[in-house]
CSV table of C-alpha atoms in Angstrom, one decimal:
chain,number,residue,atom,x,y,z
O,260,UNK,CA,0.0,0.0,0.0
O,261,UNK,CA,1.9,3.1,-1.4
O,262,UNK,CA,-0.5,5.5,-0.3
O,263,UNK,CA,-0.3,9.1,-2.9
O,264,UNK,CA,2.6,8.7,-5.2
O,265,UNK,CA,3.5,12.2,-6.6
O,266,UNK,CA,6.3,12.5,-10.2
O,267,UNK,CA,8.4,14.0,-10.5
O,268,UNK,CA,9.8,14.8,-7.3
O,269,UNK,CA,11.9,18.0,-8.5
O,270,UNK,CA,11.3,19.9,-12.0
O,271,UNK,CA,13.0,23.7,-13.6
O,272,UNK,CA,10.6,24.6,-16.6
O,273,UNK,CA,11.3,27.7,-18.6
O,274,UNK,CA,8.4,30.8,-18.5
O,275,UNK,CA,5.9,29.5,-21.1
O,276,UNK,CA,6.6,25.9,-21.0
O,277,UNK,CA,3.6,23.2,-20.0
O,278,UNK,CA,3.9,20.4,-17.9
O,279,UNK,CA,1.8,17.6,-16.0
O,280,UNK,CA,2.1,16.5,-12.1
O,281,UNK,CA,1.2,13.2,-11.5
O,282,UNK,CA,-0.6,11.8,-8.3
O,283,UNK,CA,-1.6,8.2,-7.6
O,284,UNK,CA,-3.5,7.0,-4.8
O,285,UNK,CA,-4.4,3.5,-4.0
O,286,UNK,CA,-6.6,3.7,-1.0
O,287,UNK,CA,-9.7,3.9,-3.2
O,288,UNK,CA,-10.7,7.4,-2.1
O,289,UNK,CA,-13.0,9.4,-3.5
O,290,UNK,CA,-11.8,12.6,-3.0
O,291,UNK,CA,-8.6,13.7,-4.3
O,292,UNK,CA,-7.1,17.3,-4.1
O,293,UNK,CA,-4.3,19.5,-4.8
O,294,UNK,CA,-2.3,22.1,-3.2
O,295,UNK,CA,0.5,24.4,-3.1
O,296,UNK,CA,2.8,25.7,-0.7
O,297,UNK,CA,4.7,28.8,-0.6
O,298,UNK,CA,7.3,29.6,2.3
O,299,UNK,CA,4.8,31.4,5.6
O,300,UNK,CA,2.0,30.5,3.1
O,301,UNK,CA,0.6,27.9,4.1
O,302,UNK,CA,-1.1,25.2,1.8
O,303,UNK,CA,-4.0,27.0,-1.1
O,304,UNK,CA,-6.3,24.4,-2.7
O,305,UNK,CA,-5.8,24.7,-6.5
O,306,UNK,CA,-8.3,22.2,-7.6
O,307,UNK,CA,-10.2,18.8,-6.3
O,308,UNK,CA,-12.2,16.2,-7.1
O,309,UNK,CA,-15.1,14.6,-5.4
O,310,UNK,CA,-14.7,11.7,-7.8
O,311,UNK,CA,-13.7,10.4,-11.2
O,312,UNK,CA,-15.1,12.7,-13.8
O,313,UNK,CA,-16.1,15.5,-11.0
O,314,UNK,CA,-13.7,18.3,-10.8
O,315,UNK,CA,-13.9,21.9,-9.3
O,316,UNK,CA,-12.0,24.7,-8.8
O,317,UNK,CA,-10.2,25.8,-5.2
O,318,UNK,CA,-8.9,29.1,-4.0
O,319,UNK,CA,-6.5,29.6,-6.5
O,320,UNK,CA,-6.7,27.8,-9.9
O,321,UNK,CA,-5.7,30.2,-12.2
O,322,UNK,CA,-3.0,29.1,-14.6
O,323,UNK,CA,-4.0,25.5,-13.9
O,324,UNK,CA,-6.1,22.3,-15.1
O,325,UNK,CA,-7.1,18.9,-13.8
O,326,UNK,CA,-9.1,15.9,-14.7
O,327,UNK,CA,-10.1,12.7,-13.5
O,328,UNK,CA,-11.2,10.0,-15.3
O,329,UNK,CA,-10.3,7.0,-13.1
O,330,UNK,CA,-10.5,6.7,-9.2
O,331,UNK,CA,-6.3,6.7,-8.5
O,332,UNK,CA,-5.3,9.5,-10.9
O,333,UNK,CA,-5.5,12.4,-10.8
O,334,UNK,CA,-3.1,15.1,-12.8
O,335,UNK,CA,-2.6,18.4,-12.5
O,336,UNK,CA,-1.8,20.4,-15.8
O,337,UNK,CA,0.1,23.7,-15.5
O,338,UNK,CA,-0.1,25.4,-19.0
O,339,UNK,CA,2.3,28.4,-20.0
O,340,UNK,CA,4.5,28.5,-16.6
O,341,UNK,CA,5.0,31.4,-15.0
O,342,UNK,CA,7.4,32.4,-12.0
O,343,UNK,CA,4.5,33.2,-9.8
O,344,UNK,CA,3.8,29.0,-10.2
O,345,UNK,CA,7.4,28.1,-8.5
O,346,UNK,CA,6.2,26.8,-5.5
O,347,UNK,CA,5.7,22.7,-3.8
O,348,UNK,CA,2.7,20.9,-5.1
O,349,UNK,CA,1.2,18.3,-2.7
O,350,UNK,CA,-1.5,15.9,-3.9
O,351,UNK,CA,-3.9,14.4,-1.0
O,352,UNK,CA,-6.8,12.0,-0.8
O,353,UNK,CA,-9.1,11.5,1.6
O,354,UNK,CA,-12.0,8.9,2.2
O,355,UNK,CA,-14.6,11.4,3.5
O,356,UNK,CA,-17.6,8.9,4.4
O,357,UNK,CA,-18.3,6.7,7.2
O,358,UNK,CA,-16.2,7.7,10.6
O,359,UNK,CA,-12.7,8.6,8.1
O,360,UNK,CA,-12.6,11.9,7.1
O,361,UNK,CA,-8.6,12.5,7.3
O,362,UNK,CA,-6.7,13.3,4.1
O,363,UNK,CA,-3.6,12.1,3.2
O,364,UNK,CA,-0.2,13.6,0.9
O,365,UNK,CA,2.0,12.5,-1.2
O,366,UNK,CA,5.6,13.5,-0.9
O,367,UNK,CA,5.5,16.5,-3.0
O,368,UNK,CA,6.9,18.2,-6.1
O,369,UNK,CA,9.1,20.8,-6.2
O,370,UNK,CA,8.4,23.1,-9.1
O,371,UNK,CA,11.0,26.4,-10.3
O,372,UNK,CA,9.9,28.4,-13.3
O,373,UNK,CA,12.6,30.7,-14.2
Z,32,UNK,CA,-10.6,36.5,9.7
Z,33,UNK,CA,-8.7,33.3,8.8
Z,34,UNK,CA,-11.3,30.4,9.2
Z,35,UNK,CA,-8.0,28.7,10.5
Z,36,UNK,CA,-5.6,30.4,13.8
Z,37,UNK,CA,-2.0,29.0,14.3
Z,38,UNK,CA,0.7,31.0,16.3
Z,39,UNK,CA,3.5,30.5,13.5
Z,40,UNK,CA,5.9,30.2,16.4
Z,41,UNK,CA,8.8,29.3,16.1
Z,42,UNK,CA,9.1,27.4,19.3
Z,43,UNK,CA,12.4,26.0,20.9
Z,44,UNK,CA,12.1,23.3,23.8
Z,45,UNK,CA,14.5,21.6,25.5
Z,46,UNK,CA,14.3,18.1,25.2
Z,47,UNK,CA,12.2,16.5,27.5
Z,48,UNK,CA,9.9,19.3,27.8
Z,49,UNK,CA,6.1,18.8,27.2
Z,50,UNK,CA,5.3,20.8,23.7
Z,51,UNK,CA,1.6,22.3,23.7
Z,52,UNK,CA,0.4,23.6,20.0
Z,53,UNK,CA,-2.9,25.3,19.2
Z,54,UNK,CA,-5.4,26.3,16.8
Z,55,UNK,CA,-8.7,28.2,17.1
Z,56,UNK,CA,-11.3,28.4,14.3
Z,57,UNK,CA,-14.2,30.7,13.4
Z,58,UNK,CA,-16.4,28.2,11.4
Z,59,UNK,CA,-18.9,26.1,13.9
Z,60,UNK,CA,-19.4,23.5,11.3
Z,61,UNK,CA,-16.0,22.0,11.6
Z,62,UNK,CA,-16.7,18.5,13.1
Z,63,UNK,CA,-13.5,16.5,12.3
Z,64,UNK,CA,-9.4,17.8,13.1
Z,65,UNK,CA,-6.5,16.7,12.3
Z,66,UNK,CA,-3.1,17.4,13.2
Z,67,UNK,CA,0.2,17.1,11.0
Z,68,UNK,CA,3.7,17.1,11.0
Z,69,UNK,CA,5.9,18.1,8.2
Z,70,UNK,CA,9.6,17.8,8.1
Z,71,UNK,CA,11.7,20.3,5.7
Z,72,UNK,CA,11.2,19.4,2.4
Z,73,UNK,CA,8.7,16.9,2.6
Z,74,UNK,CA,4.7,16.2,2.3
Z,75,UNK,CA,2.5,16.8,6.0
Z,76,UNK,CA,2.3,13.6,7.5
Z,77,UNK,CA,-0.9,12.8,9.5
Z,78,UNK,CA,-0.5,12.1,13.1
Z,79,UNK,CA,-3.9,12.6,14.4
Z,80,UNK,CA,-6.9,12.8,13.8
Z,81,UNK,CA,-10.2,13.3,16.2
Z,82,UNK,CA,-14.0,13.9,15.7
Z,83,UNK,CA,-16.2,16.6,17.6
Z,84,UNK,CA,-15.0,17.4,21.2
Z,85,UNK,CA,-12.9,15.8,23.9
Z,86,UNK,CA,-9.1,14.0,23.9
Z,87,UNK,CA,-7.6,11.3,22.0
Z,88,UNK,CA,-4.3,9.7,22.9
Z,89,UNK,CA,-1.6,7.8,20.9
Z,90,UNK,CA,1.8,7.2,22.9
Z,91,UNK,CA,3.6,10.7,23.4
Z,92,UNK,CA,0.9,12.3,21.4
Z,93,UNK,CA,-2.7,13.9,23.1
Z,94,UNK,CA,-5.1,15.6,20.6
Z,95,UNK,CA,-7.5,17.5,22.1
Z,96,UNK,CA,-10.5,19.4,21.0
Z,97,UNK,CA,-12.6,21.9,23.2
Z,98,UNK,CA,-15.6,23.0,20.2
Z,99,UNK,CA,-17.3,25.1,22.4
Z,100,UNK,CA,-14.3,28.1,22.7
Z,101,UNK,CA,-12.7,26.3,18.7
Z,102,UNK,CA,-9.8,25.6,19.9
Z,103,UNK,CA,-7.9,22.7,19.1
Z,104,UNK,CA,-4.3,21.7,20.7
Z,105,UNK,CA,-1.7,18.9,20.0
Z,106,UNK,CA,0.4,18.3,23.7
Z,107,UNK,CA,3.4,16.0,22.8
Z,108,UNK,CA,5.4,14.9,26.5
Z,109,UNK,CA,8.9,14.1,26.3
Z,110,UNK,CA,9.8,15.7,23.6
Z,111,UNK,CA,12.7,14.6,21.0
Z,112,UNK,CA,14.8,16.1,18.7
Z,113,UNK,CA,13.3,13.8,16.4
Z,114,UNK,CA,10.0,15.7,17.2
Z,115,UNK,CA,11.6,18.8,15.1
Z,116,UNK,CA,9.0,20.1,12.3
Z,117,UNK,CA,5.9,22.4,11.3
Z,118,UNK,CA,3.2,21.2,12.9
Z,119,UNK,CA,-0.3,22.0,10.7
Z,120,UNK,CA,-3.4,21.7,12.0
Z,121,UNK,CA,-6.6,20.8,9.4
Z,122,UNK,CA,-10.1,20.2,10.1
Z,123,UNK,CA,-13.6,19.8,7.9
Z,124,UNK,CA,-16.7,20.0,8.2
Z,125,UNK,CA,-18.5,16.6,7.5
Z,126,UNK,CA,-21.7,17.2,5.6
Z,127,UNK,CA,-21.6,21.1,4.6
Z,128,UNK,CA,-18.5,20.9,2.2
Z,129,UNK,CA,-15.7,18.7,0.9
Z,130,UNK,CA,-12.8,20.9,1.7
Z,131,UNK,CA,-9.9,21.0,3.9
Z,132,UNK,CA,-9.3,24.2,6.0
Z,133,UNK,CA,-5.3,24.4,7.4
Z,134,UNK,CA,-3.5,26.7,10.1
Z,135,UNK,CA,-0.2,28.1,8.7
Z,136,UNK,CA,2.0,25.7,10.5
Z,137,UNK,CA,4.1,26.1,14.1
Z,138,UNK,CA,7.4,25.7,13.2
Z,139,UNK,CA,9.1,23.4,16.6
Z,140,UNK,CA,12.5,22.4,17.4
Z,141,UNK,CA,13.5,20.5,20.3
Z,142,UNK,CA,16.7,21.5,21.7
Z,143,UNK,CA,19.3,18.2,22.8
């Protein structure tokens, strides 16, 4: 039981380049959600889903896209990269039904635009 | 206001020293809390997790949840070097929303 897999674990794009953050989960949950963290910032939900083919947005999911079309994936799309997207991106899931509400992470990526 | 409180600290114990962290809230409809720790450079790690009001144990770890004043604290007793991280504290409410809602981390280190 890996619990949320996160790749790549480090990535430098240059300003206007695309790229996709994986996340895997294999607990089954239905509820999968990302995040990122800046430095005194505290974690900002960027998107989530409340199950495969369900998506909606968070506090702050300009510049980004997601989709889900199986239970365990769920990516996250960052389209023309800017410097104000270098931050960590954490992935969680979380059961949210019956007495388990708790939410899981993954390890993280680590994301510089420059 | 934050819906979320957390004194960004940082905090330095001694080692040994009984650690108390805290968290108040503003939403009522919070029902379920969760404590994390996260080490430098790596993802929040769940450590507890407690429904509603009252205390939950687990080894050096005491959760404990007081929903009538929204406060929430994490006590750990002897502390440990090892204990060194950002504590974050999360909580949701169960059947009004599917999000998460997290304090800005207390950033601990326990002196050897």
């Amino acid at each position: 039981n890996a619990g949320v897999t996160q790749t790549p674990k480090f990535r430098i794009l240059k300003i206007g380049q695309s790229m996709t953050l994986q996340c895997t989960q294999d607990m089954n949950h239905n509820y999968m959600y990302w995040y990122r963290q800046d430095p005194g910032m505290g974690l900002k939900l960027i998107y989530y889903s409340v199950g495969a083919g369900i998506t909606d947005k968070g506090e702050v999911p300009n510049g980004y896209n997601v989709s889900r079309s199986t239970t365990e994936d769920f990516p996250l799309r960052l389209e023309l990269a800017a410097p104000s997207q270098t931050s960590v991106y954490f992935c969680a899931s979380s059961r949210r039904g019956g007495s388990s509400y708790e939410q899981y992470f993954g390890p993280g990526t680590r994301l510089t635009v420059t | 206001q934050k819906e979320v409180e957390q004194d960004p600290g940082p905090l330095s114990v001694p080692e040994g020293a009984i650690v108390s962290l805290n968290c108040t809230y503003s939403n009522s409809a919070f029902q379920y809390f969760m404590w994390y720790r996260q080490y430098s450079r790596k993802g929040p790690e769940l450590l507890m997790y407690t429904y509603s009001s009252g205390n939950k144990e687990d080894g050096r770890f005491t959760a404990q949840v007081d929903k009538s004043s929204k406060y929430i604290s994490l006590f750990i007793r002897d502390s440990q070097p090892s204990d060194s991280a950002t504590y974050l504290c999360a909580m949701t409410p169960l059947n009004t929303g599917n999000q998460f809602y997290f304090g800005t981390g207390t950033s601990l280190t326990v002196i050897p």
